[in-house]
Short mmCIF file of C-alpha atoms and ligand atoms in Angstrom, two decimals:
data_model
loop_
_atom_site.label_atom_id
_atom_site.label_comp_id
_atom_site.label_asym_id
_atom_site.label_seq_id
_atom_site.Cartn_x
_atom_site.Cartn_y
_atom_site.Cartn_z
CA MET Q 43 4.12 28.49 16.08
CA ASN Q 44 6.93 31.11 15.52
CA GLU Q 45 6.64 31.34 19.13
CA ILE Q 46 7.94 28.42 19.94
CA ARG Q 47 11.93 30.30 19.89
CA ASP Q 48 14.14 28.61 22.78
CA ARG Q 49 17.04 26.88 22.08
CA ASN Q 50 16.51 23.88 23.08
CA ARG Q 51 12.78 22.77 21.83
CA VAL Q 52 12.31 20.88 19.34
CA VAL Q 53 9.00 21.21 17.49
CA ILE Q 54 7.00 18.08 16.77
CA PHE Q 55 4.77 18.26 13.96
CA ASP Q 56 3.07 15.29 13.37
CA THR Q 57 1.90 13.79 9.51
CA THR Q 58 0.39 10.92 10.29
CA LEU Q 59 -2.70 12.08 8.48
CA ARG Q 60 -1.27 13.49 5.39
CA ASP Q 61 2.26 11.16 4.63
CA GLY Q 62 1.37 7.95 7.33
CA GLU Q 63 -2.37 8.06 5.14
CA GLN Q 64 0.09 8.03 1.70
CA SER Q 65 0.75 4.43 2.69
CA PRO Q 66 -1.40 1.65 0.48
CA GLY Q 67 -4.27 1.09 2.56
CA ALA Q 68 -4.38 2.84 5.72
CA SER Q 69 -7.22 5.10 4.59
CA MET Q 70 -8.59 6.99 7.06
CA ASN Q 71 -12.53 8.72 7.11
CA LEU Q 72 -13.01 12.33 8.10
CA GLU Q 73 -14.88 11.07 11.46
CA GLU Q 74 -11.63 9.25 12.60
CA LYS Q 75 -9.53 11.63 11.32
CA VAL Q 76 -10.75 14.30 13.63
CA ARG Q 77 -10.54 11.77 16.37
CA ILE Q 78 -6.15 11.02 15.99
CA ALA Q 79 -6.00 14.75 15.29
CA SER Q 80 -7.96 15.44 18.94
CA LEU Q 81 -5.78 12.48 20.68
CA LEU Q 82 -2.02 14.48 19.05
CA GLU Q 83 -3.68 18.00 20.37
CA GLU Q 84 -4.37 16.48 23.68
CA MET Q 85 -0.94 15.04 23.26
CA GLY Q 86 0.64 18.26 22.88
CA VAL Q 87 2.14 17.27 19.98
CA ASP Q 88 2.95 21.01 18.64
CA VAL Q 89 1.41 20.77 14.54
CA ILE Q 90 -0.59 18.54 12.77
CA GLU Q 91 -0.23 17.83 9.23
CA ALA Q 92 -4.09 17.22 8.48
CA GLY Q 93 -3.68 16.43 4.70
CA PHE Q 94 -3.04 17.61 1.35
CA PRO Q 95 -6.39 19.99 0.19
CA ILE Q 96 -6.22 19.90 -3.35
CA ALA Q 97 -5.68 15.98 -3.58
CA SER Q 98 -9.32 15.18 -3.12
CA ASN Q 99 -12.92 16.67 -1.54
CA GLY Q 100 -12.10 13.96 1.17
CA ASP Q 101 -8.78 15.66 2.12
CA PHE Q 102 -9.74 18.83 1.72
CA GLU Q 103 -12.85 18.05 4.26
CA ALA Q 104 -11.10 16.18 6.59
CA VAL Q 105 -8.32 19.21 6.93
CA SER Q 106 -11.54 21.76 7.18
CA ALA Q 107 -12.76 18.88 10.02
CA VAL Q 108 -9.67 18.97 11.56
CA ALA Q 109 -8.82 22.60 11.54
CA LYS Q 110 -12.39 23.86 13.05
CA ARG Q 111 -11.66 21.01 15.69
CA VAL Q 112 -8.11 21.82 16.80
CA LYS Q 113 -7.20 24.65 18.89
CA ALA Q 114 -4.42 24.09 20.58
CA SER Q 115 -1.66 22.79 17.89
CA SER Q 116 -1.12 24.43 14.71
CA VAL Q 117 -2.88 22.44 11.58
CA ALA Q 118 -0.93 22.28 8.60
CA GLY Q 119 -2.47 21.76 4.73
CA LEU Q 120 0.56 20.23 1.56
CA ALA Q 121 0.90 22.20 -1.35
CA ARG Q 122 2.45 22.03 -4.30
CA ALA Q 123 4.30 25.08 -6.19
CA SER Q 124 0.92 26.36 -7.72
CA ARG Q 125 -0.96 29.15 -6.67
CA LYS Q 126 -4.31 26.49 -7.11
CA ASP Q 127 -2.42 24.28 -4.75
CA ILE Q 128 -1.97 27.24 -1.97
CA ASP Q 129 -5.77 28.81 -2.36
CA ARG Q 130 -7.54 25.11 -1.94
CA ALA Q 131 -4.87 25.02 1.18
CA TRP Q 132 -5.84 27.90 2.45
CA GLU Q 133 -9.65 27.62 1.93
CA ALA Q 134 -9.58 24.51 3.80
CA LEU Q 135 -7.01 26.18 6.63
CA LYS Q 136 -8.41 29.30 7.15
CA GLY Q 137 -11.15 28.20 9.49
CA ALA Q 138 -7.97 26.96 12.11
CA ARG Q 139 -6.68 29.03 15.11
CA ARG Q 140 -3.34 28.76 14.12
CA PRO Q 141 -3.02 27.65 10.44
CA ARG Q 142 0.07 26.44 8.52
CA ILE Q 143 0.17 26.09 4.91
CA HIS Q 144 3.05 23.75 3.98
CA THR Q 145 4.29 24.45 0.18
CA PHE Q 146 6.44 21.60 -1.40
CA ILE Q 147 8.79 21.79 -4.48
CA SER Q 148 11.43 19.08 -5.80
CA THR Q 149 15.01 20.55 -5.92
CA SER Q 150 17.30 17.31 -6.65
CA PRO Q 151 18.67 17.08 -10.04
CA LEU Q 152 16.72 13.73 -10.87
CA HIS Q 153 13.38 14.83 -9.55
CA MET Q 154 13.53 18.77 -11.14
CA LYS Q 155 14.81 17.35 -14.23
CA PHE Q 156 12.65 13.57 -14.93
CA LYS Q 157 9.59 14.25 -12.64
CA LEU Q 158 9.12 18.02 -12.97
CA GLN Q 159 10.65 18.29 -15.97
CA MET Q 160 11.76 21.79 -15.57
CA GLU Q 161 14.96 23.92 -15.29
CA PRO Q 162 16.40 24.84 -11.55
CA GLU Q 163 15.86 28.48 -12.73
CA ARG Q 164 12.65 27.82 -12.81
CA VAL Q 165 11.96 26.22 -10.08
CA HIS Q 166 14.06 28.69 -8.14
CA GLN Q 167 11.25 30.90 -9.55
CA ALA Q 168 8.38 28.36 -8.46
CA ILE Q 169 9.42 28.82 -4.84
CA VAL Q 170 9.88 32.49 -4.66
CA ASP Q 171 5.82 31.88 -6.30
CA SER Q 172 4.97 29.67 -3.98
CA VAL Q 173 5.99 31.07 -0.58
CA THR Q 174 5.10 34.89 -1.45
CA HIS Q 175 1.67 34.01 -2.15
CA ALA Q 176 1.25 31.67 0.50
CA ARG Q 177 2.71 34.93 2.84
CA ASN Q 178 0.02 36.81 1.48
CA LEU Q 179 -2.43 33.93 2.69
CA CYS Q 180 -0.72 32.72 5.89
CA ASP Q 181 1.48 34.41 8.48
CA ASP Q 182 3.05 30.27 9.51
CA VAL Q 183 3.93 28.97 6.04
CA GLU Q 184 6.33 26.06 6.44
CA TRP Q 185 8.67 25.31 2.42
CA SER Q 186 10.11 22.38 1.69
CA ALA Q 187 12.64 21.29 -0.35
CA GLU Q 188 11.26 17.65 -1.46
CA ASP Q 189 14.32 15.17 -2.30
CA ALA Q 190 17.10 17.74 -0.65
CA SER Q 191 19.37 14.94 0.89
CA ARG Q 192 19.56 14.86 -2.76
CA THR Q 193 20.01 17.77 -4.17
CA GLU Q 194 23.10 20.22 -5.12
CA HIS Q 195 24.25 22.06 -1.57
CA ASP Q 196 24.58 25.80 -3.92
CA PHE Q 197 21.47 24.73 -5.48
CA LEU Q 198 20.08 23.79 -1.67
CA CYS Q 199 21.70 27.26 -0.53
CA ARG Q 200 19.53 29.86 -2.31
CA CYS Q 201 16.76 28.27 -2.82
CA VAL Q 202 16.41 27.92 0.92
CA GLU Q 203 17.80 31.38 1.31
CA SER Q 204 15.23 32.56 -1.32
CA ALA Q 205 12.10 30.79 0.70
CA ILE Q 206 13.03 32.30 4.18
CA LYS Q 207 13.75 35.92 1.96
CA CYS Q 208 10.02 35.30 1.08
CA GLY Q 209 8.30 34.68 4.60
CA ALA Q 210 8.81 31.13 5.43
CA GLY Q 211 9.08 30.59 8.64
CA THR Q 212 9.89 26.57 8.51
CA ILE Q 213 12.28 25.51 6.01
CA ASN Q 214 12.10 21.62 6.17
CA ILE Q 215 14.48 19.46 4.33
CA PRO Q 216 13.19 16.25 3.77
CA ASP Q 217 15.07 12.94 3.04
CA THR Q 218 11.85 11.73 0.83
CA VAL Q 219 13.74 8.36 -0.49
CA GLY Q 220 15.31 7.25 2.73
CA TYR Q 221 18.71 7.51 1.34
CA ALA Q 222 20.45 9.65 4.02
CA VAL Q 223 22.88 8.49 6.95
CA PRO Q 224 23.51 9.89 9.99
CA GLU Q 225 26.47 11.97 9.69
CA GLU Q 226 25.87 12.88 6.04
CA PHE Q 227 22.21 13.97 7.24
CA ALA Q 228 23.56 16.06 10.27
CA ALA Q 229 26.27 17.17 8.20
CA LEU Q 230 23.50 18.99 5.42
CA ILE Q 231 21.88 20.64 8.54
CA ALA Q 232 25.24 22.01 9.43
CA MET Q 233 26.13 23.13 6.36
CA LEU Q 234 22.59 25.01 5.74
CA MET Q 235 23.10 26.91 9.00
CA ASN Q 236 27.07 27.79 8.19
CA ARG Q 237 25.91 28.83 4.91
CA VAL Q 238 22.96 30.37 4.70
CA PRO Q 239 22.75 33.93 5.51
CA ASN Q 240 19.59 34.48 6.70
CA ILE Q 241 19.26 30.66 8.74
CA ASP Q 242 19.00 32.40 11.80
CA LYS Q 243 14.93 33.36 10.38
CA ALA Q 244 13.78 30.40 10.58
CA ILE Q 245 12.90 26.54 12.51
CA VAL Q 246 14.99 24.28 10.08
CA SER Q 247 13.15 21.38 10.21
CA VAL Q 248 14.03 17.42 8.82
CA HIS Q 249 11.30 14.92 7.38
CA CYS Q 250 13.23 11.78 7.08
CA HIS Q 251 11.60 8.21 5.28
CA ASN Q 252 12.94 4.85 6.73
CA ASP Q 253 14.33 3.08 3.74
CA LEU Q 254 16.77 1.58 4.74
CA GLY Q 255 15.43 2.10 8.76
CA LEU Q 256 17.54 5.58 9.58
CA ALA Q 257 14.72 7.50 9.68
CA VAL Q 258 15.24 7.87 13.81
CA ALA Q 259 18.71 7.90 13.39
CA ASN Q 260 19.01 10.20 10.64
CA SER Q 261 16.00 13.09 12.64
CA LEU Q 262 18.19 12.69 15.96
CA ALA Q 263 21.57 13.60 13.67
CA ALA Q 264 19.65 16.54 12.35
CA VAL Q 265 18.48 18.23 16.05
CA ARG Q 266 22.26 17.62 17.52
CA ALA Q 267 23.46 19.84 14.14
CA GLY Q 268 20.94 22.23 14.41
CA ALA Q 269 17.46 21.21 13.18
CA ARG Q 270 14.60 21.88 15.73
CA GLN Q 271 11.93 21.29 14.14
CA ILE Q 272 10.98 17.35 12.91
CA GLU Q 273 8.43 15.59 10.92
CA CYS Q 274 6.79 12.56 12.13
CA THR Q 275 4.55 10.00 11.92
CA ILE Q 276 2.83 7.42 14.93
CA ASN Q 277 3.92 3.80 14.82
CA GLY Q 278 6.29 5.08 12.17
CA LEU Q 279 3.62 4.54 9.47
CA GLY Q 280 4.15 6.68 5.82
CA GLU Q 281 5.27 6.02 2.43
CA ARG Q 282 7.00 3.04 1.64
CA ALA Q 283 8.98 2.03 4.74
CA GLY Q 284 7.36 4.84 6.68
CA ASN Q 285 8.35 8.21 8.51
CA ALA Q 286 10.19 9.04 11.55
CA ALA Q 287 7.96 6.79 14.41
CA LEU Q 288 6.77 10.06 16.43
CA GLU Q 289 7.06 8.23 19.84
CA GLU Q 290 10.68 7.06 19.34
CA ILE Q 291 11.92 10.39 18.96
CA VAL Q 292 9.90 11.85 21.58
CA MET Q 293 10.96 8.95 24.06
CA ALA Q 294 14.43 8.91 22.99
CA LEU Q 295 14.91 12.87 23.42
CA LYS Q 296 13.42 11.94 26.50
CA THR Q 297 15.28 8.80 27.70
CA ARG Q 298 19.11 10.61 26.45
CA GLN Q 299 18.79 13.97 28.06
CA ASP Q 300 22.19 13.43 29.16
CA LEU Q 301 23.65 13.95 24.99
CA MET Q 302 20.17 15.24 23.49
CA PRO Q 303 19.02 17.86 25.84
CA TYR Q 304 16.21 19.09 24.00
CA ALA Q 305 12.13 19.60 25.13
CA THR Q 306 9.07 18.92 23.40
CA GLY Q 307 6.00 19.50 24.08
CA VAL Q 308 4.43 15.55 24.14
CA LYS Q 309 3.06 14.51 27.18
CA THR Q 310 4.59 10.66 27.05
CA GLU Q 311 2.11 9.09 28.96
CA TYR Q 312 -0.91 9.37 25.28
CA ILE Q 313 2.33 7.36 23.27
CA THR Q 314 -0.10 3.59 23.86
CA LYS Q 315 -2.91 5.03 23.55
CA ALA Q 316 -2.45 7.06 20.06
CA SER Q 317 -0.38 4.21 19.00
CA ARG Q 318 -3.37 2.06 19.66
CA LEU Q 319 -6.23 4.58 17.66
CA VAL Q 320 -3.87 4.37 14.87
CA SER Q 321 -3.27 0.73 14.82
CA THR Q 322 -6.78 -0.13 15.32
CA ILE Q 323 -8.84 2.73 12.63
CA THR Q 324 -5.85 1.68 9.78
CA GLY Q 325 -5.22 -2.16 10.44
CA PHE Q 326 -1.54 -1.80 10.73
CA PRO Q 327 -0.67 -4.22 13.10
CA VAL Q 328 2.54 -3.14 15.01
CA GLN Q 329 5.40 -5.51 15.12
CA PRO Q 330 5.48 -7.16 18.56
CA ASN Q 331 9.13 -6.56 19.27
CA LYS Q 332 8.40 -2.47 17.85
CA ALA Q 333 10.57 -0.16 20.08
CA ILE Q 334 8.79 2.01 22.79
CA VAL Q 335 5.09 0.58 21.97
CA GLY Q 336 5.21 -2.94 20.69
CA ALA Q 337 3.69 -5.92 22.51
CA ASN Q 338 7.11 -7.09 23.73
CA ALA Q 339 8.93 -3.73 24.90
CA PHE Q 340 8.60 -3.83 28.36
CA ALA Q 341 8.24 -7.56 28.32
CA HIS Q 342 11.28 -9.53 29.88
CA GLU Q 343 11.06 -13.20 29.59
CA SER Q 344 14.42 -14.42 30.16
CA GLY Q 345 15.12 -15.93 33.87
CA ILE Q 346 18.26 -13.94 33.99
CA HIS Q 347 16.21 -10.58 33.29
CA GLN Q 348 13.27 -11.08 35.52
CA ASP Q 349 15.42 -11.75 38.58
CA GLY Q 350 17.48 -8.54 37.41
CA MET Q 351 14.30 -6.86 36.77
CA LEU Q 352 12.88 -8.08 40.49
CA LYS Q 353 16.58 -6.54 41.74
CA HIS Q 354 16.14 -3.22 40.04
CA ALA Q 355 13.87 -2.15 37.57
CA GLY Q 356 17.29 -0.03 36.21
CA THR Q 357 18.84 -3.56 35.22
CA TYR Q 358 17.24 -4.01 32.19
CA GLU Q 359 14.62 -0.72 32.13
CA ILE Q 360 15.71 2.10 30.01
CA MET Q 361 12.46 4.31 30.87
CA THR Q 362 9.22 2.82 32.37
CA PRO Q 363 6.23 1.55 31.55
CA GLU Q 364 3.80 4.25 32.52
CA SER Q 365 6.13 6.80 31.09
CA VAL Q 366 4.78 5.58 27.43
CA GLY Q 367 1.45 5.39 29.00
CA LEU Q 368 1.44 1.64 29.65
CA THR Q 369 -0.73 0.43 32.73
CA ARG Q 370 -0.46 -3.02 34.05
CA SER Q 371 -4.14 -4.94 32.91
CA THR Q 372 -5.85 -4.55 35.24
CA LEU Q 373 -9.31 -6.13 36.46
CA VAL Q 374 -12.12 -3.45 35.79
CA MET Q 375 -15.04 -4.48 36.59
CA GLY Q 376 -17.64 -7.47 36.31
CA LYS Q 377 -20.85 -8.33 35.72
CA HIS Q 378 -22.21 -6.52 38.90
CA SER Q 379 -20.51 -3.52 38.16
CA GLY Q 380 -22.62 -0.40 37.67
CA ARG Q 381 -22.99 2.25 35.18
CA HIS Q 382 -21.43 4.83 37.90
CA ALA Q 383 -18.40 2.99 37.45
CA PHE Q 384 -18.79 1.82 34.19
CA LYS Q 385 -18.18 5.76 33.20
CA SER Q 386 -15.67 6.57 35.20
CA LYS Q 387 -13.60 3.77 34.76
CA LEU Q 388 -13.90 5.26 31.11
CA LYS Q 389 -12.54 8.73 32.12
CA GLU Q 390 -10.08 7.46 33.66
CA LEU Q 391 -9.51 5.31 29.86
CA GLY Q 392 -9.52 8.37 28.03
CA PHE Q 393 -13.15 8.17 26.99
CA GLU Q 394 -16.45 10.82 27.50
CA LEU Q 395 -19.25 9.38 25.73
CA GLY Q 396 -22.59 11.44 24.96
CA ASP Q 397 -25.64 10.26 27.03
CA ASN Q 398 -26.88 7.50 24.09
CA ALA Q 399 -23.35 6.16 23.52
CA LEU Q 400 -22.55 5.94 27.21
CA GLU Q 401 -25.98 3.72 27.01
CA ASP Q 402 -25.54 1.40 23.78
CA ALA Q 403 -21.44 0.65 25.67
CA PHE Q 404 -22.77 -0.07 29.03
CA ARG Q 405 -25.37 -2.70 27.16
CA ARG Q 406 -22.66 -4.40 25.25
CA PHE Q 407 -20.43 -4.57 27.82
CA LYS Q 408 -22.82 -6.01 30.34
CA GLU Q 409 -23.07 -8.86 27.20
CA LEU Q 410 -19.19 -9.28 27.57
CA ALA Q 411 -19.25 -9.67 31.25
CA ASP Q 412 -21.32 -12.07 31.32
CA LYS Q 413 -19.45 -14.27 28.45
CA LYS Q 414 -16.20 -13.32 30.04
CA LYS Q 415 -15.29 -13.73 33.55
CA ASP Q 416 -12.51 -10.69 33.62
CA VAL Q 417 -12.83 -8.00 32.11
CA PHE Q 418 -10.38 -5.73 31.51
CA ASP Q 419 -8.45 -2.19 30.45
CA GLU Q 420 -8.11 -3.62 27.01
CA ASP Q 421 -11.44 -5.14 26.76
CA LEU Q 422 -12.87 -1.82 27.49
CA ILE Q 423 -10.95 -0.11 25.27
CA ALA Q 424 -12.36 -2.46 22.56
CA LEU Q 425 -15.59 -2.23 23.19
CA VAL Q 426 -15.57 1.62 23.14
CA GLU Q 427 -13.65 1.51 19.77
CA ASP Q 428 -15.80 -0.93 18.01
CA GLU Q 429 -18.95 1.30 19.63
CA ALA Q 430 -17.54 4.33 17.97
CA GLU Q 431 -19.02 6.07 14.84
CA ARG Q 432 -21.94 2.94 14.41
CA GLY Q 433 -24.88 5.57 15.41
CA ASN Q 434 -25.11 6.84 11.87
CA ASP Q 435 -24.84 3.69 10.21
CA ILE Q 436 -27.21 1.40 7.75
CA ILE Q 437 -26.48 -1.49 8.49
CA LYS Q 438 -26.40 -3.00 11.15
CA PHE Q 439 -25.18 -6.81 12.84
CA VAL Q 440 -28.34 -8.34 14.23
CA SER Q 441 -27.63 -11.98 14.98
CA LEU Q 442 -25.10 -14.85 13.33
CA GLN Q 443 -24.95 -18.28 14.33
CA VAL Q 444 -22.33 -20.80 12.47
CA ILE Q 445 -21.45 -24.54 11.93
CA ALA Q 446 -18.07 -25.26 11.87
CA GLY Q 447 -15.86 -27.82 11.83
CA SER Q 448 -13.88 -30.54 9.77
CA LYS Q 449 -16.78 -32.06 8.63
CA GLY Q 450 -18.32 -29.12 5.96
CA PRO Q 451 -20.25 -28.15 4.40
CA GLN Q 452 -19.84 -24.83 6.89
CA ARG Q 453 -23.23 -22.93 6.81
CA ALA Q 454 -23.86 -19.09 9.00
CA ASP Q 455 -27.74 -18.02 9.27
CA LEU Q 456 -27.15 -14.49 9.97
CA GLU Q 457 -30.13 -11.35 10.17
CA LEU Q 458 -28.71 -8.00 9.88
CA ASP Q 459 -30.56 -4.64 10.04
CA VAL Q 460 -30.15 -2.86 6.71
CA ASP Q 461 -31.82 0.46 7.11
CA GLY Q 462 -33.86 0.03 9.40
CA THR Q 463 -35.93 -3.48 7.91
CA VAL Q 464 -34.27 -6.91 9.31
CA LYS Q 465 -33.40 -9.51 6.68
CA SER Q 466 -31.82 -12.64 7.32
CA THR Q 467 -30.61 -15.72 5.11
CA THR Q 468 -28.39 -18.39 4.93
CA ALA Q 469 -25.03 -18.88 2.67
CA THR Q 470 -22.62 -22.32 3.27
CA GLY Q 471 -18.72 -21.17 2.63
CA ASP Q 472 -14.96 -22.34 2.47
CA GLY Q 473 -14.40 -21.98 6.02
CA PRO Q 474 -16.90 -20.10 8.64
CA VAL Q 475 -15.78 -16.50 7.90
CA ASP Q 476 -16.25 -17.50 3.79
CA ALA Q 477 -19.67 -18.62 4.75
CA THR Q 478 -20.21 -15.34 6.52
CA PHE Q 479 -19.44 -12.35 4.32
CA ASN Q 480 -21.16 -15.02 1.81
CA ALA Q 481 -24.05 -14.02 3.85
CA ILE Q 482 -23.75 -10.75 4.10
CA LYS Q 483 -23.10 -10.46 0.24
CA HIS Q 484 -26.84 -11.97 0.00
CA ILE Q 485 -28.12 -9.66 2.15
CA PHE Q 486 -26.81 -6.50 1.35
CA PRO Q 487 -24.88 -7.45 -2.74
CA HIS Q 488 -22.06 -5.33 -3.64
CA GLU Q 489 -18.77 -5.24 -5.87
CA ALA Q 490 -16.54 -5.01 -3.22
CA LYS Q 491 -13.44 -7.05 -2.19
CA LEU Q 492 -12.21 -7.82 0.58
CA GLN Q 493 -8.13 -6.85 0.75
CA LEU Q 494 -7.34 -7.58 4.07
CA PHE Q 495 -8.83 -9.73 7.22
CA GLN Q 496 -6.86 -9.94 10.18
CA VAL Q 497 -7.51 -11.06 13.63
CA HIS Q 498 -5.87 -10.09 17.11
CA ALA Q 499 -6.43 -11.01 20.58
CA VAL Q 500 -7.21 -7.64 22.78
CA THR Q 501 -6.24 -10.03 26.13
CA ALA Q 502 -4.25 -13.36 26.89
CA GLY Q 503 -6.78 -16.38 27.66
CA THR Q 504 -9.16 -18.32 25.46
CA ASP Q 505 -12.10 -15.83 27.03
CA ALA Q 506 -9.96 -13.28 25.06
CA GLN Q 507 -12.57 -10.60 22.54
CA ALA Q 508 -11.54 -11.04 19.27
CA GLU Q 509 -10.35 -7.61 18.06
CA VAL Q 510 -10.99 -8.41 13.94
CA THR Q 511 -10.08 -5.89 10.58
CA VAL Q 512 -11.21 -5.96 7.38
CA ARG Q 513 -10.16 -4.60 4.36
CA LEU Q 514 -12.88 -3.39 1.33
CA GLU Q 515 -11.73 -2.19 -1.78
CA GLU Q 516 -14.25 -0.27 -4.20
CA LYS Q 517 -13.44 1.23 -7.53
CA GLY Q 518 -9.71 2.23 -6.25
CA LYS Q 519 -11.17 3.44 -2.60
CA THR Q 520 -10.30 1.73 0.64
CA VAL Q 521 -11.95 1.46 3.81
CA ASN Q 522 -11.13 -0.77 7.24
CA GLY Q 523 -13.97 -2.01 8.91
CA GLN Q 524 -13.34 -2.83 12.54
CA GLY Q 525 -15.68 -5.01 15.08
CA ALA Q 526 -14.60 -6.56 18.65
CA ASP Q 527 -16.32 -9.80 20.50
CA THR Q 528 -15.48 -12.89 22.34
CA ASP Q 529 -16.67 -15.05 19.55
CA THR Q 530 -13.88 -14.34 16.36
CA LEU Q 531 -16.84 -14.93 13.79
CA VAL Q 532 -19.53 -12.22 15.58
CA ALA Q 533 -16.86 -9.90 15.40
CA ALA Q 534 -15.35 -11.13 11.74
CA ALA Q 535 -19.48 -9.94 10.54
CA ARG Q 536 -19.31 -6.94 12.36
CA ALA Q 537 -15.99 -5.72 10.91
CA TYR Q 538 -17.39 -6.45 7.11
CA VAL Q 539 -20.08 -4.35 8.39
CA HIS Q 540 -18.20 -1.67 9.48
CA ALA Q 541 -15.87 -1.73 6.52
CA LEU Q 542 -19.24 -1.87 4.34
CA ASN Q 543 -20.68 1.45 5.72
CA LYS Q 544 -18.01 2.94 5.45
CA LEU Q 545 -17.80 2.61 1.35
CA LEU Q 546 -21.88 3.47 2.05
CA THR Q 547 -20.92 6.58 3.19
CA LYS Q 548 -17.99 7.16 0.55
CA ARG Q 549 -20.70 6.35 -2.50
CA GLN Q 550 -23.09 9.18 -0.37
CA LYS Q 551 -20.80 11.46 -0.32
CA THR Q 552 -19.21 11.30 -4.60
CA ALA Q 553 -22.38 9.68 -6.24
CA PRO Q 554 -26.05 9.84 -3.96
CA ALA Q 555 -28.47 7.83 -6.77
CA ALA Q 556 -25.61 4.56 -5.80
CA LEU Q 557 -26.67 3.74 -2.50
CA THR Q 558 -29.02 1.04 -3.12
CA ALA Q 559 -26.65 -2.06 -3.43
O1 KIV Y 673 8.55 13.03 1.71
C1 KIV Y 673 8.80 14.45 1.51
O2 KIV Y 673 9.92 14.69 0.86
C2 KIV Y 673 7.62 14.79 1.81
C3 KIV Y 673 7.69 15.95 1.21
C4 KIV Y 673 6.03 16.72 1.19
C5 KIV Y 673 7.05 16.87 2.37
O3 KIV Y 673 6.64 13.99 2.30
ZN1 ZN Y 674 7.57 11.98 2.71
#
């Protein structure tokens, strides 16, 4: 990564899989992390922080899987300032073509006194020891001063200088609690650029949280003051109010070249796809008025605006929808479309499926085209994403018949295939969704608690597919399941079954004996 020394090049460091996953409920499994990492690599992200290997075996495995898969981007693993953390991170990363150890410790008086209960001198020594140790293992080491924006300047300068002396090639200055404002944060970066004697030997990075809604503004102000790496996440996912949103950073730099003549390596046409993938996997919806990726970000409702747009798009549009990969909803195919056309359409949308997965997806496409007059790109994306990962499922959806309406009781007749045996049941409930979920519990008893049930229409129209997200929690572990269908209740059943399968995989990994529900 240190070859990126062009003065105006800003390194994009994505931490969706690490800081993003720290959002309560945003858990992702190994396959999902690899899918996201592969897309981030394809879109030209420079560094992908894949996780915190010492945090759990799941994190460790995900970091090693991403490390093995990703070739073009650097892959980072987080570690506290201890040999054990750093060794574990290195163990997970060493299969990567471009590994990076990212080690951190708090430097603010508040954190040192109450969180670490360490004197500044011991913290300084820990920085020297941890960076030296990391550098003995890996050529690319990043050091972060947690809570840097509330750290005393003299101490911060001393720590940064020592970290660089010990071999850190990237120095990250986080606004951990989202407290800074742009002028102040830019001044902090300028202060470091002016006062740390060896600062030219490292890339200065920033990592801003969004507690006051200023994460993107602070990151951009920092770049103007000399920072050349920005840490960010897709859709601004992250702890509490989240991190700086990658799509906002990249599009602000691209759109305001007059003020910020800096380049990134991100192919912005991938932004919409990445946003949708992260939202689907985590079950975190994107607010409609969210900059760049919200459903309304490029919609023009008022007559005056529409009139202006017709005369000249620049009147109300500062960037084109195409530049973020947003294509107008296009009619793709009908029920007479063949396998070949289906395959090439999927390829155009960025999906290359193996023979079996393609066959399954094609069968579901035919079923969909029978039910739905117009099949759009969005429908195909939902269908393929719904199909992904289903191959190894222990429980499979077979059929559902529901009696709904105001007269009650609502009733669900359900069939599921459990490990090769089709089982059926009838259940009632407080409404059709409750009846459906009760039926699943009859067939496959379990203790997991429902934490989220969310429905989203994939396209407009009453025949639109519903995309449902279900979040289940069992013994402190949460999983998200997704399902799509023109029938909302079928989509709900598929989503629930998907989440249940994920819990079973999790259980299998930790305690194989617990598989029988
Ligand atoms: O917010 C923060 O300070 C962090 C560090 C670990 C980089 O996430
Ligand atoms: Zn953070």
